[in-house]
Amino acid sequence: MSVSFLADENFRGYITRRLVADDVDIVRAQDVGLYAEPDPVVLRWAAEEGRVTLSHDFGTLPHYAYERARTGLAMPGVVMVPQSIPAGQAISDIHLLSECSLEGEFEGQVLYLPL
């Protein structure tokens, strides 16, 4: 089974729309009732749904992700995508993660693009 993603609220819309068009299993935070929710709430929802979180928020999200993992809470993974990465490269790397990874493979991990 492939990896499912949650794009956090501020994730670049162009990237998300392209991934949706390419049939990647991805939902946007604002489409599942997570608009303006704090990072711990977003990460809890992602854990409950078994989705890896995609984010540009290098300031706070990794801290909360590592905290969940450190305390033994489910954390299916986070992929940090710098704003400076070209959209095409981000899309390609996320496709690679989606197609070549197994569900649960990133449990407790924070990954950083580019690959």
mmCIF file of N, CA, C and O in Angstrom, residues 25-96:
data_model
loop_
_atom_site.group_PDB
_atom_site.id
_atom_site.type_symbol
_atom_site.label_atom_id
_atom_site.label_comp_id
_atom_site.label_asym_id
_atom_site.label_seq_id
_atom_site.Cartn_x
_atom_site.Cartn_y
_atom_site.Cartn_z
ATOM 1 N N ASP A 25 -2.617 10.201 -3.187
ATOM 2 C CA ASP A 25 -3.585 10.211 -2.081
ATOM 3 C C ASP A 25 -3.197 11.334 -1.116
ATOM 4 O O ASP A 25 -2.333 11.165 -0.257
ATOM 5 N N ILE A 26 -3.821 12.495 -1.307
ATOM 6 C CA ILE A 26 -3.495 13.678 -0.513
ATOM 7 C C ILE A 26 -4.768 14.463 -0.226
ATOM 8 O O ILE A 26 -5.652 14.555 -1.085
ATOM 9 N N VAL A 27 -4.869 14.965 0.999
ATOM 10 C CA VAL A 27 -5.951 15.868 1.375
ATOM 11 C C VAL A 27 -5.327 17.133 1.955
ATOM 12 O O VAL A 27 -4.221 17.105 2.486
ATOM 13 N N ARG A 28 -6.058 18.228 1.836
ATOM 14 C CA ARG A 28 -5.596 19.501 2.406
ATOM 15 C C ARG A 28 -6.203 19.682 3.789
ATOM 16 O O ARG A 28 -7.371 19.339 4.010
ATOM 17 N N ALA A 29 -5.413 20.245 4.688
ATOM 18 C CA ALA A 29 -5.869 20.462 6.065
ATOM 19 C C ALA A 29 -7.189 21.237 6.089
ATOM 20 O O ALA A 29 -8.105 20.887 6.840
ATOM 21 N N GLN A 30 -7.301 22.271 5.288
ATOM 22 C CA GLN A 30 -8.503 23.098 5.311
ATOM 23 C C GLN A 30 -9.733 22.349 4.800
ATOM 24 O O GLN A 30 -10.856 22.709 5.118
ATOM 25 N N ASP A 31 -9.542 21.280 4.039
ATOM 26 C CA ASP A 31 -10.674 20.501 3.527
ATOM 27 C C ASP A 31 -11.174 19.461 4.515
ATOM 28 O O ASP A 31 -12.221 18.850 4.285
ATOM 29 N N VAL A 32 -10.433 19.222 5.583
ATOM 30 C CA VAL A 32 -10.848 18.219 6.580
ATOM 31 C C VAL A 32 -11.069 18.859 7.950
ATOM 32 O O VAL A 32 -10.980 18.194 8.981
ATOM 33 N N GLY A 33 -11.352 20.168 7.950
ATOM 34 C CA GLY A 33 -11.705 20.848 9.189
ATOM 35 C C GLY A 33 -10.536 21.271 10.058
ATOM 36 O O GLY A 33 -10.716 21.522 11.250
ATOM 37 N N LEU A 34 -9.344 21.376 9.467
ATOM 38 C CA LEU A 34 -8.170 21.740 10.258
ATOM 39 C C LEU A 34 -7.686 23.160 9.992
ATOM 40 O O LEU A 34 -6.550 23.495 10.295
ATOM 41 N N TYR A 35 -8.557 24.002 9.425
ATOM 42 C CA TYR A 35 -8.177 25.389 9.157
ATOM 43 C C TYR A 35 -7.846 26.110 10.462
ATOM 44 O O TYR A 35 -8.627 26.078 11.415
ATOM 45 N N ALA A 36 -6.677 26.708 10.525
ATOM 46 C CA ALA A 36 -6.199 27.498 11.668
ATOM 47 C C ALA A 36 -6.007 26.683 12.947
ATOM 48 O O ALA A 36 -5.914 27.251 14.032
ATOM 49 N N GLU A 37 -5.952 25.365 12.820
ATOM 50 C CA GLU A 37 -5.701 24.536 14.007
ATOM 51 C C GLU A 37 -4.200 24.514 14.314
ATOM 52 O O GLU A 37 -3.378 24.568 13.404
ATOM 53 N N PRO A 38 -3.835 24.426 15.588
ATOM 54 C CA PRO A 38 -2.419 24.375 15.944
ATOM 55 C C PRO A 38 -1.772 23.062 15.483
ATOM 56 O O PRO A 38 -2.456 22.044 15.277
ATOM 57 N N ASP A 39 -0.454 23.097 15.347
ATOM 58 C CA ASP A 39 0.290 21.935 14.854
ATOM 59 C C ASP A 39 -0.029 20.634 15.595
ATOM 60 O O ASP A 39 -0.200 19.594 14.945
ATOM 61 N N PRO A 40 -0.109 20.631 16.930
ATOM 62 C CA PRO A 40 -0.409 19.362 17.606
ATOM 63 C C PRO A 40 -1.742 18.749 17.178
ATOM 64 O O PRO A 40 -1.862 17.528 17.080
ATOM 65 N N VAL A 41 -2.730 19.583 16.900
ATOM 66 C CA VAL A 41 -4.037 19.086 16.459
ATOM 67 C C VAL A 41 -3.920 18.500 15.049
ATOM 68 O O VAL A 41 -4.465 17.433 14.756
ATOM 69 N N VAL A 42 -3.183 19.180 14.182
ATOM 70 C CA VAL A 42 -2.976 18.692 12.814
ATOM 71 C C VAL A 42 -2.247 17.355 12.843
ATOM 72 O O VAL A 42 -2.641 16.398 12.163
ATOM 73 N N LEU A 43 -1.205 17.253 13.644
ATOM 74 C CA LEU A 43 -0.444 16.014 13.732
ATOM 75 C C LEU A 43 -1.265 14.877 14.339
ATOM 76 O O LEU A 43 -1.138 13.720 13.918
ATOM 77 N N ARG A 44 -2.115 15.196 15.302
ATOM 78 C CA ARG A 44 -2.984 14.166 15.884
ATOM 79 C C ARG A 44 -3.946 13.632 14.828
ATOM 80 O O ARG A 44 -4.145 12.429 14.700
ATOM 81 N N TRP A 45 -4.556 14.543 14.052
ATOM 82 C CA TRP A 45 -5.474 14.113 12.995
ATOM 83 C C TRP A 45 -4.736 13.242 11.980
ATOM 84 O O TRP A 45 -5.235 12.186 11.577
ATOM 85 N N ALA A 46 -3.550 13.667 11.561
ATOM 86 C CA ALA A 46 -2.765 12.889 10.602
ATOM 87 C C ALA A 46 -2.475 11.493 11.154
ATOM 88 O O ALA A 46 -2.558 10.500 10.421
ATOM 89 N N ALA A 47 -2.153 11.417 12.435
ATOM 90 C CA ALA A 47 -1.876 10.117 13.058
ATOM 91 C C ALA A 47 -3.130 9.242 13.068
ATOM 92 O O ALA A 47 -3.063 8.049 12.761
ATOM 93 N N GLU A 48 -4.263 9.827 13.402
ATOM 94 C CA GLU A 48 -5.520 9.071 13.439
ATOM 95 C C GLU A 48 -5.889 8.540 12.056
ATOM 96 O O GLU A 48 -6.488 7.474 11.930
ATOM 97 N N GLU A 49 -5.522 9.286 11.022
ATOM 98 C CA GLU A 49 -5.863 8.910 9.647
ATOM 99 C C GLU A 49 -4.729 8.174 8.935
ATOM 100 O O GLU A 49 -4.881 7.765 7.779
ATOM 101 N N GLY A 50 -3.580 8.042 9.592
ATOM 102 C CA GLY A 50 -2.440 7.350 8.991
ATOM 103 C C GLY A 50 -1.830 8.088 7.818
ATOM 104 O O GLY A 50 -1.372 7.469 6.855
ATOM 105 N N ARG A 51 -1.806 9.420 7.900
ATOM 106 C CA ARG A 51 -1.292 10.243 6.796
ATOM 107 C C ARG A 51 0.010 10.935 7.195
ATOM 108 O O ARG A 51 0.137 11.446 8.294
ATOM 109 N N VAL A 52 0.936 10.958 6.254
ATOM 110 C CA VAL A 52 2.186 11.686 6.416
ATOM 111 C C VAL A 52 1.903 13.157 6.119
ATOM 112 O O VAL A 52 1.263 13.485 5.116
ATOM 113 N N THR A 53 2.368 14.045 6.984
ATOM 114 C CA THR A 53 2.110 15.475 6.833
ATOM 115 C C THR A 53 3.170 16.129 5.953
ATOM 116 O O THR A 53 4.372 15.927 6.152
ATOM 117 N N LEU A 54 2.711 16.922 4.985
ATOM 118 C CA LEU A 54 3.591 17.740 4.153
ATOM 119 C C LEU A 54 3.527 19.167 4.662
ATOM 120 O O LEU A 54 2.429 19.695 4.883
ATOM 121 N N SER A 55 4.689 19.804 4.838
ATOM 122 C CA SER A 55 4.680 21.144 5.419
ATOM 123 C C SER A 55 5.865 21.977 4.942
ATOM 124 O O SER A 55 6.923 21.441 4.609
ATOM 125 N N HIS A 56 5.651 23.288 4.948
ATOM 126 C CA HIS A 56 6.722 24.260 4.738
ATOM 127 C C HIS A 56 7.122 24.899 6.067
ATOM 128 O O HIS A 56 8.016 25.735 6.111
ATOM 129 N N ASP A 57 6.458 24.551 7.155
ATOM 130 C CA ASP A 57 6.620 25.200 8.463
ATOM 131 C C ASP A 57 7.812 24.623 9.225
ATOM 132 O O ASP A 57 7.657 23.811 10.129
ATOM 133 N N PHE A 58 8.998 25.092 8.882
ATOM 134 C CA PHE A 58 10.213 24.630 9.551
ATOM 135 C C PHE A 58 10.315 25.183 10.971
ATOM 136 O O PHE A 58 11.072 24.672 11.777
ATOM 137 N N GLY A 59 9.561 26.234 11.271
ATOM 138 C CA GLY A 59 9.662 26.896 12.567
ATOM 139 C C GLY A 59 9.116 26.105 13.733
ATOM 140 O O GLY A 59 9.720 26.079 14.806
ATOM 141 N N THR A 60 7.973 25.443 13.547
ATOM 142 C CA THR A 60 7.351 24.777 14.691
ATOM 143 C C THR A 60 6.977 23.320 14.452
ATOM 144 O O THR A 60 7.020 22.516 15.387
ATOM 145 N N LEU A 61 6.583 22.956 13.244
ATOM 146 C CA LEU A 61 6.047 21.619 13.026
ATOM 147 C C LEU A 61 7.031 20.497 13.380
ATOM 148 O O LEU A 61 6.632 19.541 14.047
ATOM 149 N N PRO A 62 8.307 20.570 12.974
ATOM 150 C CA PRO A 62 9.217 19.475 13.349
ATOM 151 C C PRO A 62 9.306 19.269 14.862
ATOM 152 O O PRO A 62 9.346 18.128 15.336
ATOM 153 N N HIS A 63 9.300 20.361 15.615
ATOM 154 C CA HIS A 63 9.359 20.254 17.078
ATOM 155 C C HIS A 63 8.199 19.406 17.599
ATOM 156 O O HIS A 63 8.398 18.483 18.392
ATOM 157 N N TYR A 64 6.986 19.727 17.164
ATOM 158 C CA TYR A 64 5.815 18.983 17.645
ATOM 159 C C TYR A 64 5.820 17.546 17.140
ATOM 160 O O TYR A 64 5.382 16.635 17.845
ATOM 161 N N ALA A 65 6.320 17.331 15.933
ATOM 162 C CA ALA A 65 6.393 15.969 15.399
ATOM 163 C C ALA A 65 7.361 15.127 16.223
ATOM 164 O O ALA A 65 7.043 14.001 16.620
ATOM 165 N N TYR A 66 8.546 15.665 16.494
ATOM 166 C CA TYR A 66 9.520 14.933 17.308
ATOM 167 C C TYR A 66 8.985 14.699 18.719
ATOM 168 O O TYR A 66 9.225 13.655 19.313
ATOM 169 N N GLU A 67 8.252 15.668 19.247
ATOM 170 C CA GLU A 67 7.675 15.525 20.585
ATOM 171 C C GLU A 67 6.659 14.374 20.616
ATOM 172 O O GLU A 67 6.645 13.589 21.557
ATOM 173 N N ARG A 68 5.819 14.285 19.592
ATOM 174 C CA ARG A 68 4.866 13.159 19.518
ATOM 175 C C ARG A 68 5.620 11.836 19.508
ATOM 176 O O ARG A 68 5.278 10.920 20.246
ATOM 177 N N ALA A 69 6.625 11.748 18.658
ATOM 178 C CA ALA A 69 7.384 10.498 18.549
ATOM 179 C C ALA A 69 8.113 10.184 19.855
ATOM 180 O O ALA A 69 8.119 9.035 20.308
ATOM 181 N N ARG A 70 8.699 11.194 20.479
ATOM 182 C CA ARG A 70 9.460 10.985 21.716
ATOM 183 C C ARG A 70 8.581 10.465 22.845
ATOM 184 O O ARG A 70 9.010 9.654 23.658
ATOM 185 N N THR A 71 7.334 10.916 22.885
ATOM 186 C CA THR A 71 6.427 10.512 23.959
ATOM 187 C C THR A 71 5.647 9.238 23.620
ATOM 188 O O THR A 71 4.746 8.854 24.367
ATOM 189 N N GLY A 72 5.967 8.618 22.484
ATOM 190 C CA GLY A 72 5.337 7.355 22.132
ATOM 191 C C GLY A 72 3.992 7.472 21.439
ATOM 192 O O GLY A 72 3.309 6.464 21.250
ATOM 193 N N LEU A 73 3.604 8.684 21.067
ATOM 194 C CA LEU A 73 2.356 8.862 20.322
ATOM 195 C C LEU A 73 2.587 8.527 18.850
ATOM 196 O O LEU A 73 3.689 8.716 18.332
ATOM 197 N N ALA A 74 1.558 8.059 18.201
ATOM 198 C CA ALA A 74 1.666 7.763 16.770
ATOM 199 C C ALA A 74 2.027 9.031 16.006
ATOM 200 O O ALA A 74 1.510 10.112 16.288
ATOM 201 N N MET A 75 2.943 8.895 15.069
ATOM 202 C CA MET A 75 3.360 10.014 14.225
ATOM 203 C C MET A 75 3.804 9.408 12.902
ATOM 204 O O MET A 75 4.934 8.981 12.748
ATOM 205 N N PRO A 76 2.866 9.302 11.921
ATOM 206 C CA PRO A 76 3.153 8.595 10.676
ATOM 207 C C PRO A 76 4.269 9.190 9.834
ATOM 208 O O PRO A 76 4.691 8.590 8.870
ATOM 209 N N GLY A 77 4.730 10.362 10.206
ATOM 210 C CA GLY A 77 5.830 10.996 9.493
ATOM 211 C C GLY A 77 5.471 12.393 9.037
ATOM 212 O O GLY A 77 4.306 12.756 8.916
ATOM 213 N N VAL A 78 6.520 13.163 8.816
ATOM 214 C CA VAL A 78 6.392 14.525 8.308
ATOM 215 C C VAL A 78 7.433 14.681 7.205
ATOM 216 O O VAL A 78 8.560 14.206 7.344
ATOM 217 N N VAL A 79 7.041 15.330 6.125
ATOM 218 C CA VAL A 79 7.973 15.679 5.057
ATOM 219 C C VAL A 79 8.037 17.195 4.998
ATOM 220 O O VAL A 79 7.037 17.858 4.724
ATOM 221 N N MET A 80 9.219 17.729 5.293
ATOM 222 C CA MET A 80 9.439 19.167 5.273
ATOM 223 C C MET A 80 9.919 19.572 3.882
ATOM 224 O O MET A 80 10.887 19.012 3.367
ATOM 225 N N VAL A 81 9.224 20.536 3.301
ATOM 226 C CA VAL A 81 9.510 20.976 1.935
ATOM 227 C C VAL A 81 9.869 22.459 1.986
ATOM 228 O O VAL A 81 9.008 23.292 2.267
ATOM 229 N N PRO A 82 11.133 22.810 1.743
ATOM 230 C CA PRO A 82 11.493 24.226 1.779
ATOM 231 C C PRO A 82 10.760 25.019 0.694
ATOM 232 O O PRO A 82 10.537 24.507 -0.409
ATOM 233 N N GLN A 83 10.393 26.242 1.008
ATOM 234 C CA GLN A 83 9.742 27.118 0.023
ATOM 235 C C GLN A 83 10.651 27.366 -1.174
ATOM 236 O O GLN A 83 10.181 27.630 -2.270
ATOM 237 N N SER A 84 11.957 27.266 -0.955
ATOM 238 C CA SER A 84 12.923 27.573 -2.010
ATOM 239 C C SER A 84 13.070 26.462 -3.044
ATOM 240 O O SER A 84 13.634 26.694 -4.115
ATOM 241 N N ILE A 85 12.574 25.277 -2.753
ATOM 242 C CA ILE A 85 12.706 24.174 -3.707
ATOM 243 C C ILE A 85 11.783 24.432 -4.894
ATOM 244 O O ILE A 85 10.641 24.869 -4.710
ATOM 245 N N PRO A 86 12.264 24.218 -6.118
ATOM 246 C CA PRO A 86 11.366 24.384 -7.272
ATOM 247 C C PRO A 86 10.164 23.444 -7.151
ATOM 248 O O PRO A 86 10.302 22.289 -6.728
ATOM 249 N N ALA A 87 9.004 23.940 -7.537
ATOM 250 C CA ALA A 87 7.774 23.150 -7.408
ATOM 251 C C ALA A 87 7.891 21.816 -8.127
ATOM 252 O O ALA A 87 7.459 20.783 -7.606
ATOM 253 N N GLY A 88 8.486 21.796 -9.312
ATOM 254 C CA GLY A 88 8.635 20.551 -10.059
ATOM 255 C C GLY A 88 9.448 19.515 -9.310
ATOM 256 O O GLY A 88 9.120 18.327 -9.335
ATOM 257 N N GLN A 89 10.495 19.954 -8.641
ATOM 258 C CA GLN A 89 11.314 19.017 -7.871
ATOM 259 C C GLN A 89 10.541 18.501 -6.665
ATOM 260 O O GLN A 89 10.598 17.321 -6.339
ATOM 261 N N ALA A 90 9.807 19.398 -5.981
ATOM 262 C CA ALA A 90 9.001 18.974 -4.833
ATOM 263 C C ALA A 90 7.968 17.938 -5.270
ATOM 264 O O ALA A 90 7.796 16.900 -4.620
ATOM 265 N N ILE A 91 7.295 18.188 -6.370
ATOM 266 C CA ILE A 91 6.287 17.268 -6.885
ATOM 267 C C ILE A 91 6.924 15.923 -7.220
ATOM 268 O O ILE A 91 6.410 14.865 -6.848
ATOM 269 N N SER A 92 8.055 15.956 -7.891
ATOM 270 C CA SER A 92 8.754 14.723 -8.253
ATOM 271 C C SER A 92 9.171 13.927 -7.016
ATOM 272 O O SER A 92 8.985 12.704 -6.954
ATOM 273 N N ASP A 93 9.734 14.620 -6.011
ATOM 274 C CA ASP A 93 10.165 13.936 -4.794
ATOM 275 C C ASP A 93 8.985 13.344 -4.025
ATOM 276 O O ASP A 93 9.073 12.230 -3.499
ATOM 277 N N ILE A 94 7.874 14.074 -3.969
ATOM 278 C CA ILE A 94 6.692 13.567 -3.263
ATOM 279 C C ILE A 94 6.111 12.370 -4.017
ATOM 280 O O ILE A 94 5.691 11.389 -3.404
ATOM 281 N N HIS A 95 6.120 12.436 -5.346
ATOM 282 C CA HIS A 95 5.703 11.270 -6.144
ATOM 283 C C HIS A 95 6.566 10.061 -5.801
ATOM 284 O O HIS A 95 6.048 8.955 -5.621
ATOM 285 N N LEU A 96 7.857 10.259 -5.734
ATOM 286 C CA LEU A 96 8.771 9.160 -5.421
ATOM 287 C C LEU A 96 8.443 8.561 -4.052
ATOM 288 O O LEU A 96 8.369 7.340 -3.904
#
